[in-house]
Amino acid sequence: MKIFIDSANIEEIREINELGFLAGVTTNPSLVAKENGDFHQMVRKICDIVNGPVNAEPLGVTFDEMIAEGQALASLHPNIVVKIPMCEDGLKAISYLARQGIRTNATLVFSANQALLAARAGASYISPFVGRIDDIGNDGLHVLTEIMMILDQYAVEAEVIAASIRHPMHVTEAAKIGSHIATVPYKVIKAMIKHPLTDLGIARFVEDGRKLQGL
Ligand code: G3P
C-alpha cells in the first residue's frame, strides 16, 4: 500500500517527504483553508516537493465550475489529480475530464455503489472516507473491504485511496484489506513511526555502545 499525506501544510509535507516513503499528497478545501497563501501557488509548491500525484479540489461544485477549475488545476503541473466530489455533476465532470486525459479522484465516497459508479465514469482514484463513516456509527473499513472486492472482481483500473484516516490502526487495516493507497494526516504518520520499544532499544544500544568505547 502506498502512503500519501493528507495535508496542505508545506512544512509537514516537506518534513514527511524527506523520510523517503511518501508517494503522493491529498488536499481538500478545508485543509487548504487552514493555510495562508494563494491556492494555486500552494499546489505548485507541493508539486515541486513531492514526486507523485498531488490531489487538488476545485472550489465550485457545479459541472461547469468543476471542469473549468479542474482544467486550470491540471494545467499547473503534470502530477495534479483533480478531486471531484461524488454527486451527479461530479460523475459528469469525472467522465468529461477523463476524456480530456485529466486524472480525477472521486472524493466523499461513502458506499460501494458510489465507488463503482465513479470508477466506471472514469475516475483514476476513488476515496472512501473511512473515519467519517465510523463517525456516524457505521464501519468504514467494511465499506473499504466491499469496494476492494468489487473493483478487484471486475479488474477495474481505478486505485482506491483509504481517506479520512484517524489513527494508525486504520492504516494497518487498510493495508490488510488491500487498499492501493492510504492518505494519512501528519499526526497519524508520526504516530506510525513511533514505538516505545524502539525508543527503549535505541537508548540501550547507545548506552552499551558508549560502554564499548570506554566512555
Ligand atoms: O482528504 C480527505 C479526507 O481524508 C478528510 O478527512 O479527517 O476530514 O474526515 P477528515
mmCIF file of C-alpha atoms and ligand atoms in Angstrom:
data_model
loop_
_atom_site.group_PDB
_atom_site.id
_atom_site.type_symbol
_atom_site.label_atom_id
_atom_site.label_comp_id
_atom_site.label_asym_id
_atom_site.label_seq_id
_atom_site.Cartn_x
_atom_site.Cartn_y
_atom_site.Cartn_z
ATOM 1 C CA MET A 1 0.000 0.000 0.000
ATOM 2 C CA LYS A 2 1.357 3.416 -0.965
ATOM 3 C CA ILE A 3 1.328 6.228 1.608
ATOM 4 C CA PHE A 4 0.101 9.721 0.734
ATOM 5 C CA ILE A 5 -0.022 12.616 3.188
ATOM 6 C CA ASP A 6 -3.407 14.281 3.736
ATOM 7 C CA SER A 7 -2.228 17.857 4.251
ATOM 8 C CA ALA A 8 -1.814 21.229 2.570
ATOM 9 C CA ASN A 9 0.853 22.358 5.038
ATOM 10 C CA ILE A 10 4.166 22.886 3.221
ATOM 11 C CA GLU A 11 6.359 22.254 6.300
ATOM 12 C CA GLU A 12 4.552 18.995 7.145
ATOM 13 C CA ILE A 13 4.760 17.822 3.531
ATOM 14 C CA ARG A 14 8.451 18.724 3.258
ATOM 15 C CA GLU A 15 9.310 17.003 6.560
ATOM 16 C CA ILE A 16 7.480 13.774 5.731
ATOM 17 C CA ASN A 17 8.759 13.722 2.142
ATOM 18 C CA GLU A 18 12.330 13.683 3.467
ATOM 19 C CA LEU A 19 11.611 10.353 5.197
ATOM 20 C CA GLY A 20 11.605 8.628 1.825
ATOM 21 C CA PHE A 21 8.289 6.739 1.719
ATOM 22 C CA LEU A 22 5.880 9.415 0.557
ATOM 23 C CA ALA A 23 4.142 8.600 -2.753
ATOM 24 C CA GLY A 24 1.687 11.493 -3.069
ATOM 25 C CA VAL A 25 -0.417 14.195 -1.431
ATOM 26 C CA THR A 26 -4.116 14.838 -0.975
ATOM 27 C CA THR A 27 -5.563 18.215 -0.110
ATOM 28 C CA ASN A 28 -9.135 19.430 0.184
ATOM 29 C CA PRO A 29 -10.694 22.901 0.591
ATOM 30 C CA SER A 30 -10.822 22.520 4.393
ATOM 31 C CA LEU A 31 -7.104 21.653 4.592
ATOM 32 C CA VAL A 32 -6.215 24.498 2.184
ATOM 33 C CA ALA A 33 -8.299 26.979 4.236
ATOM 34 C CA LYS A 34 -6.085 26.288 7.286
ATOM 35 C CA GLU A 35 -3.027 27.605 5.398
ATOM 36 C CA ASN A 36 -2.028 31.100 4.260
ATOM 37 C CA GLY A 37 -1.436 31.967 0.647
ATOM 38 C CA ASP A 38 -2.761 31.534 -2.850
ATOM 39 C CA PHE A 39 -4.326 28.115 -3.520
ATOM 40 C CA HIS A 40 -2.734 27.528 -6.939
ATOM 41 C CA GLN A 41 0.689 28.659 -5.738
ATOM 42 C CA MET A 42 0.378 26.290 -2.788
ATOM 43 C CA VAL A 43 -0.425 23.398 -5.125
ATOM 44 C CA ARG A 44 2.545 24.258 -7.375
ATOM 45 C CA LYS A 45 4.857 24.358 -4.359
ATOM 46 C CA ILE A 46 3.639 20.925 -3.220
ATOM 47 C CA CYS A 47 4.318 19.555 -6.735
ATOM 48 C CA ASP A 48 7.894 20.870 -6.506
ATOM 49 C CA ILE A 49 8.415 18.987 -3.245
ATOM 50 C CA VAL A 50 6.732 15.612 -3.822
ATOM 51 C CA ASN A 51 7.368 13.410 -6.818
ATOM 52 C CA GLY A 52 3.931 11.793 -7.117
ATOM 53 C CA PRO A 53 0.247 12.577 -7.558
ATOM 54 C CA VAL A 54 -0.856 15.823 -5.888
ATOM 55 C CA ASN A 55 -4.618 15.960 -5.391
ATOM 56 C CA ALA A 56 -6.311 19.362 -5.523
ATOM 57 C CA GLU A 57 -10.040 20.048 -5.406
ATOM 58 C CA PRO A 58 -11.979 22.715 -7.328
ATOM 59 C CA LEU A 59 -13.827 25.116 -5.033
ATOM 60 C CA GLY A 60 -17.020 25.161 -7.132
ATOM 61 C CA VAL A 61 -19.412 22.213 -7.153
ATOM 62 C CA THR A 62 -21.409 22.646 -10.375
ATOM 63 C CA PHE A 63 -20.362 20.724 -13.514
ATOM 64 C CA ASP A 64 -19.214 23.925 -15.272
ATOM 65 C CA GLU A 65 -17.247 25.135 -12.254
ATOM 66 C CA MET A 66 -15.626 21.756 -11.652
ATOM 67 C CA ILE A 67 -14.470 21.294 -15.243
ATOM 68 C CA ALA A 68 -13.207 24.890 -15.597
ATOM 69 C CA GLU A 69 -11.340 24.794 -12.271
ATOM 70 C CA GLY A 70 -10.270 21.183 -12.872
ATOM 71 C CA GLN A 71 -8.676 22.118 -16.201
ATOM 72 C CA ALA A 72 -6.942 25.135 -14.607
ATOM 73 C CA LEU A 73 -5.594 22.975 -11.767
ATOM 74 C CA ALA A 74 -4.455 20.219 -14.158
ATOM 75 C CA SER A 75 -2.544 22.794 -16.223
ATOM 76 C CA LEU A 76 -0.417 23.755 -13.188
ATOM 77 C CA HIS A 77 1.662 20.552 -13.182
ATOM 78 C CA PRO A 78 1.554 17.082 -14.804
ATOM 79 C CA ASN A 79 1.286 15.428 -11.352
ATOM 80 C CA ILE A 80 -2.003 17.149 -10.467
ATOM 81 C CA VAL A 81 -5.025 14.931 -9.879
ATOM 82 C CA VAL A 82 -8.361 16.773 -9.720
ATOM 83 C CA LYS A 83 -10.552 15.792 -6.768
ATOM 84 C CA ILE A 84 -14.222 15.693 -7.681
ATOM 85 C CA PRO A 85 -17.000 15.109 -5.134
ATOM 86 C CA MET A 86 -19.247 12.106 -5.716
ATOM 87 C CA CYS A 87 -22.573 13.518 -6.986
ATOM 88 C CA GLU A 88 -24.360 13.672 -10.363
ATOM 89 C CA ASP A 89 -22.446 16.742 -11.559
ATOM 90 C CA GLY A 90 -19.310 15.134 -10.173
ATOM 91 C CA LEU A 91 -19.798 11.951 -12.235
ATOM 92 C CA LYS A 92 -20.323 14.062 -15.353
ATOM 93 C CA ALA A 93 -17.178 16.066 -14.564
ATOM 94 C CA ILE A 94 -15.140 12.884 -13.915
ATOM 95 C CA SER A 95 -16.135 11.447 -17.265
ATOM 96 C CA TYR A 96 -15.591 14.775 -19.108
ATOM 97 C CA LEU A 97 -12.144 15.300 -17.583
ATOM 98 C CA ALA A 98 -11.172 11.641 -18.209
ATOM 99 C CA ARG A 99 -11.944 12.118 -21.909
ATOM 100 C CA GLN A 100 -9.503 15.047 -21.857
ATOM 101 C CA GLY A 101 -6.813 12.876 -20.268
ATOM 102 C CA ILE A 102 -7.120 14.610 -16.876
ATOM 103 C CA ARG A 103 -6.878 12.255 -13.910
ATOM 104 C CA THR A 104 -9.535 12.595 -11.227
ATOM 105 C CA ASN A 105 -10.028 11.356 -7.679
ATOM 106 C CA ALA A 106 -13.673 10.736 -6.721
ATOM 107 C CA THR A 107 -13.892 12.133 -3.219
ATOM 108 C CA LEU A 108 -16.533 11.973 -0.460
ATOM 109 C CA VAL A 109 -17.255 8.328 -1.289
ATOM 110 C CA PHE A 110 -19.225 6.570 1.452
ATOM 111 C CA SER A 111 -20.567 3.415 -0.229
ATOM 112 C CA ALA A 112 -19.513 0.611 -2.569
ATOM 113 C CA ASN A 113 -22.118 1.688 -5.135
ATOM 114 C CA GLN A 114 -20.729 5.222 -5.237
ATOM 115 C CA ALA A 115 -17.239 3.767 -5.746
ATOM 116 C CA LEU A 116 -18.418 1.524 -8.583
ATOM 117 C CA LEU A 117 -20.164 4.377 -10.406
ATOM 118 C CA ALA A 118 -17.212 6.765 -10.030
ATOM 119 C CA ALA A 119 -14.776 4.121 -11.278
ATOM 120 C CA ARG A 120 -16.993 3.330 -14.264
ATOM 121 C CA ALA A 121 -17.317 7.055 -15.044
ATOM 122 C CA GLY A 122 -13.532 7.149 -15.432
ATOM 123 C CA ALA A 123 -12.081 8.211 -12.073
ATOM 124 C CA SER A 124 -8.420 7.246 -11.683
ATOM 125 C CA TYR A 125 -8.725 7.216 -7.892
ATOM 126 C CA ILE A 126 -11.612 6.516 -5.512
ATOM 127 C CA SER A 127 -11.521 7.912 -1.971
ATOM 128 C CA PRO A 128 -13.756 6.234 0.611
ATOM 129 C CA PHE A 129 -13.824 8.338 3.804
ATOM 130 C CA VAL A 130 -13.244 5.595 6.365
ATOM 131 C CA GLY A 131 -13.199 7.788 9.511
ATOM 132 C CA ARG A 132 -16.309 9.777 8.626
ATOM 133 C CA ILE A 133 -18.224 6.501 8.100
ATOM 134 C CA ASP A 134 -17.090 5.372 11.577
ATOM 135 C CA ASP A 135 -18.161 8.768 12.955
ATOM 136 C CA ILE A 136 -21.823 8.089 12.152
ATOM 137 C CA GLY A 137 -21.750 4.631 13.744
ATOM 138 C CA ASN A 138 -21.104 2.565 10.629
ATOM 139 C CA ASP A 139 -17.997 0.550 9.735
ATOM 140 C CA GLY A 140 -15.677 2.433 7.394
ATOM 141 C CA LEU A 141 -13.282 -0.494 6.995
ATOM 142 C CA HIS A 142 -16.177 -2.746 5.990
ATOM 143 C CA VAL A 143 -17.117 -0.297 3.225
ATOM 144 C CA LEU A 144 -13.456 -0.245 2.121
ATOM 145 C CA THR A 145 -13.476 -4.076 2.014
ATOM 146 C CA GLU A 146 -16.621 -4.097 -0.158
ATOM 147 C CA ILE A 147 -15.100 -1.550 -2.548
ATOM 148 C CA MET A 148 -11.864 -3.547 -2.910
ATOM 149 C CA MET A 149 -13.799 -6.803 -3.529
ATOM 150 C CA ILE A 150 -15.999 -5.252 -6.207
ATOM 151 C CA LEU A 151 -13.290 -3.332 -8.051
ATOM 152 C CA ASP A 152 -10.953 -6.392 -7.955
ATOM 153 C CA GLN A 153 -13.703 -8.706 -9.202
ATOM 154 C CA TYR A 154 -14.138 -6.678 -12.370
ATOM 155 C CA ALA A 155 -10.465 -5.683 -12.703
ATOM 156 C CA VAL A 156 -11.437 -2.013 -12.594
ATOM 157 C CA GLU A 157 -8.319 0.096 -13.079
ATOM 158 C CA ALA A 158 -9.075 2.839 -10.534
ATOM 159 C CA GLU A 159 -6.871 2.902 -7.450
ATOM 160 C CA VAL A 160 -8.518 3.105 -4.048
ATOM 161 C CA ILE A 161 -7.308 5.705 -1.540
ATOM 162 C CA ALA A 162 -8.364 4.980 2.053
ATOM 163 C CA ALA A 163 -9.095 8.529 3.265
ATOM 164 C CA SER A 164 -10.305 10.182 6.451
ATOM 165 C CA ILE A 165 -7.750 8.121 8.360
ATOM 166 C CA ARG A 166 -7.940 8.856 12.081
ATOM 167 C CA HIS A 167 -5.376 6.545 13.732
ATOM 168 C CA PRO A 168 -2.575 4.057 12.949
ATOM 169 C CA MET A 169 -4.863 1.006 13.121
ATOM 170 C CA HIS A 170 -6.903 2.436 10.223
ATOM 171 C CA VAL A 171 -3.688 2.309 8.188
ATOM 172 C CA THR A 172 -2.824 -1.280 9.201
ATOM 173 C CA GLU A 173 -6.348 -2.469 8.461
ATOM 174 C CA ALA A 174 -6.500 -0.618 5.115
ATOM 175 C CA ALA A 175 -3.218 -2.314 4.125
ATOM 176 C CA LYS A 176 -4.563 -5.757 5.169
ATOM 177 C CA ILE A 177 -7.703 -5.161 3.101
ATOM 178 C CA GLY A 178 -5.523 -4.369 0.081
ATOM 179 C CA SER A 179 -6.253 -0.671 -0.412
ATOM 180 C CA HIS A 180 -3.828 0.623 -3.041
ATOM 181 C CA ILE A 181 -3.139 3.832 -1.115
ATOM 182 C CA ALA A 182 -3.880 5.374 2.292
ATOM 183 C CA THR A 183 -3.794 9.128 2.662
ATOM 184 C CA VAL A 184 -2.659 9.800 6.187
ATOM 185 C CA PRO A 185 -2.646 13.021 8.274
ATOM 186 C CA TYR A 186 0.743 14.247 9.561
ATOM 187 C CA LYS A 187 -0.063 13.374 13.206
ATOM 188 C CA VAL A 188 -1.014 9.794 12.312
ATOM 189 C CA ILE A 189 2.166 9.344 10.219
ATOM 190 C CA LYS A 190 4.212 10.489 13.233
ATOM 191 C CA ALA A 191 2.346 8.003 15.456
ATOM 192 C CA MET A 192 3.010 5.194 12.942
ATOM 193 C CA ILE A 193 6.764 5.809 13.161
ATOM 194 C CA LYS A 194 6.929 5.655 16.954
ATOM 195 C CA HIS A 195 7.137 2.576 19.170
ATOM 196 C CA PRO A 196 8.166 2.708 22.853
ATOM 197 C CA LEU A 197 10.238 -0.500 22.484
ATOM 198 C CA THR A 198 12.159 1.050 19.574
ATOM 199 C CA ASP A 199 12.935 4.130 21.694
ATOM 200 C CA LEU A 200 13.997 1.909 24.601
ATOM 201 C CA GLY A 201 16.090 -0.284 22.276
ATOM 202 C CA ILE A 202 17.882 2.731 20.765
ATOM 203 C CA ALA A 203 18.614 4.142 24.241
ATOM 204 C CA ARG A 204 20.079 0.778 25.354
ATOM 205 C CA PHE A 205 22.227 0.408 22.207
ATOM 206 C CA VAL A 206 23.550 3.931 22.674
ATOM 207 C CA GLU A 207 24.371 3.202 26.330
ATOM 208 C CA ASP A 208 26.093 -0.121 25.512
ATOM 209 C CA GLY A 209 27.898 1.470 22.572
ATOM 210 C CA ARG A 210 29.337 4.117 24.884
ATOM 211 C CA LYS A 211 30.460 1.372 27.322
ATOM 212 C CA LEU A 212 32.170 -0.468 24.428
ATOM 213 C CA GLN A 213 34.086 2.690 23.627
ATOM 214 C CA GLY A 214 35.072 3.015 27.296
ATOM 215 C CA LEU A 215 33.058 6.220 27.705
HETATM 216 O O1 G3P B 1 -8.769 14.459 2.326
HETATM 217 C C1 G3P B 1 -9.997 13.958 2.648
HETATM 218 C C2 G3P B 1 -10.150 13.239 3.969
HETATM 219 O O2 G3P B 1 -9.021 12.497 4.263
HETATM 220 C C3 G3P B 1 -10.690 14.085 5.085
HETATM 221 O O3 G3P B 1 -10.541 13.514 6.347
HETATM 222 O O4 G3P B 1 -10.495 13.725 8.817
HETATM 223 O O5 G3P B 1 -11.664 15.490 7.444
HETATM 224 O O6 G3P B 1 -12.632 13.216 7.679
HETATM 225 P P1 G3P B 1 -11.387 14.025 7.635
#
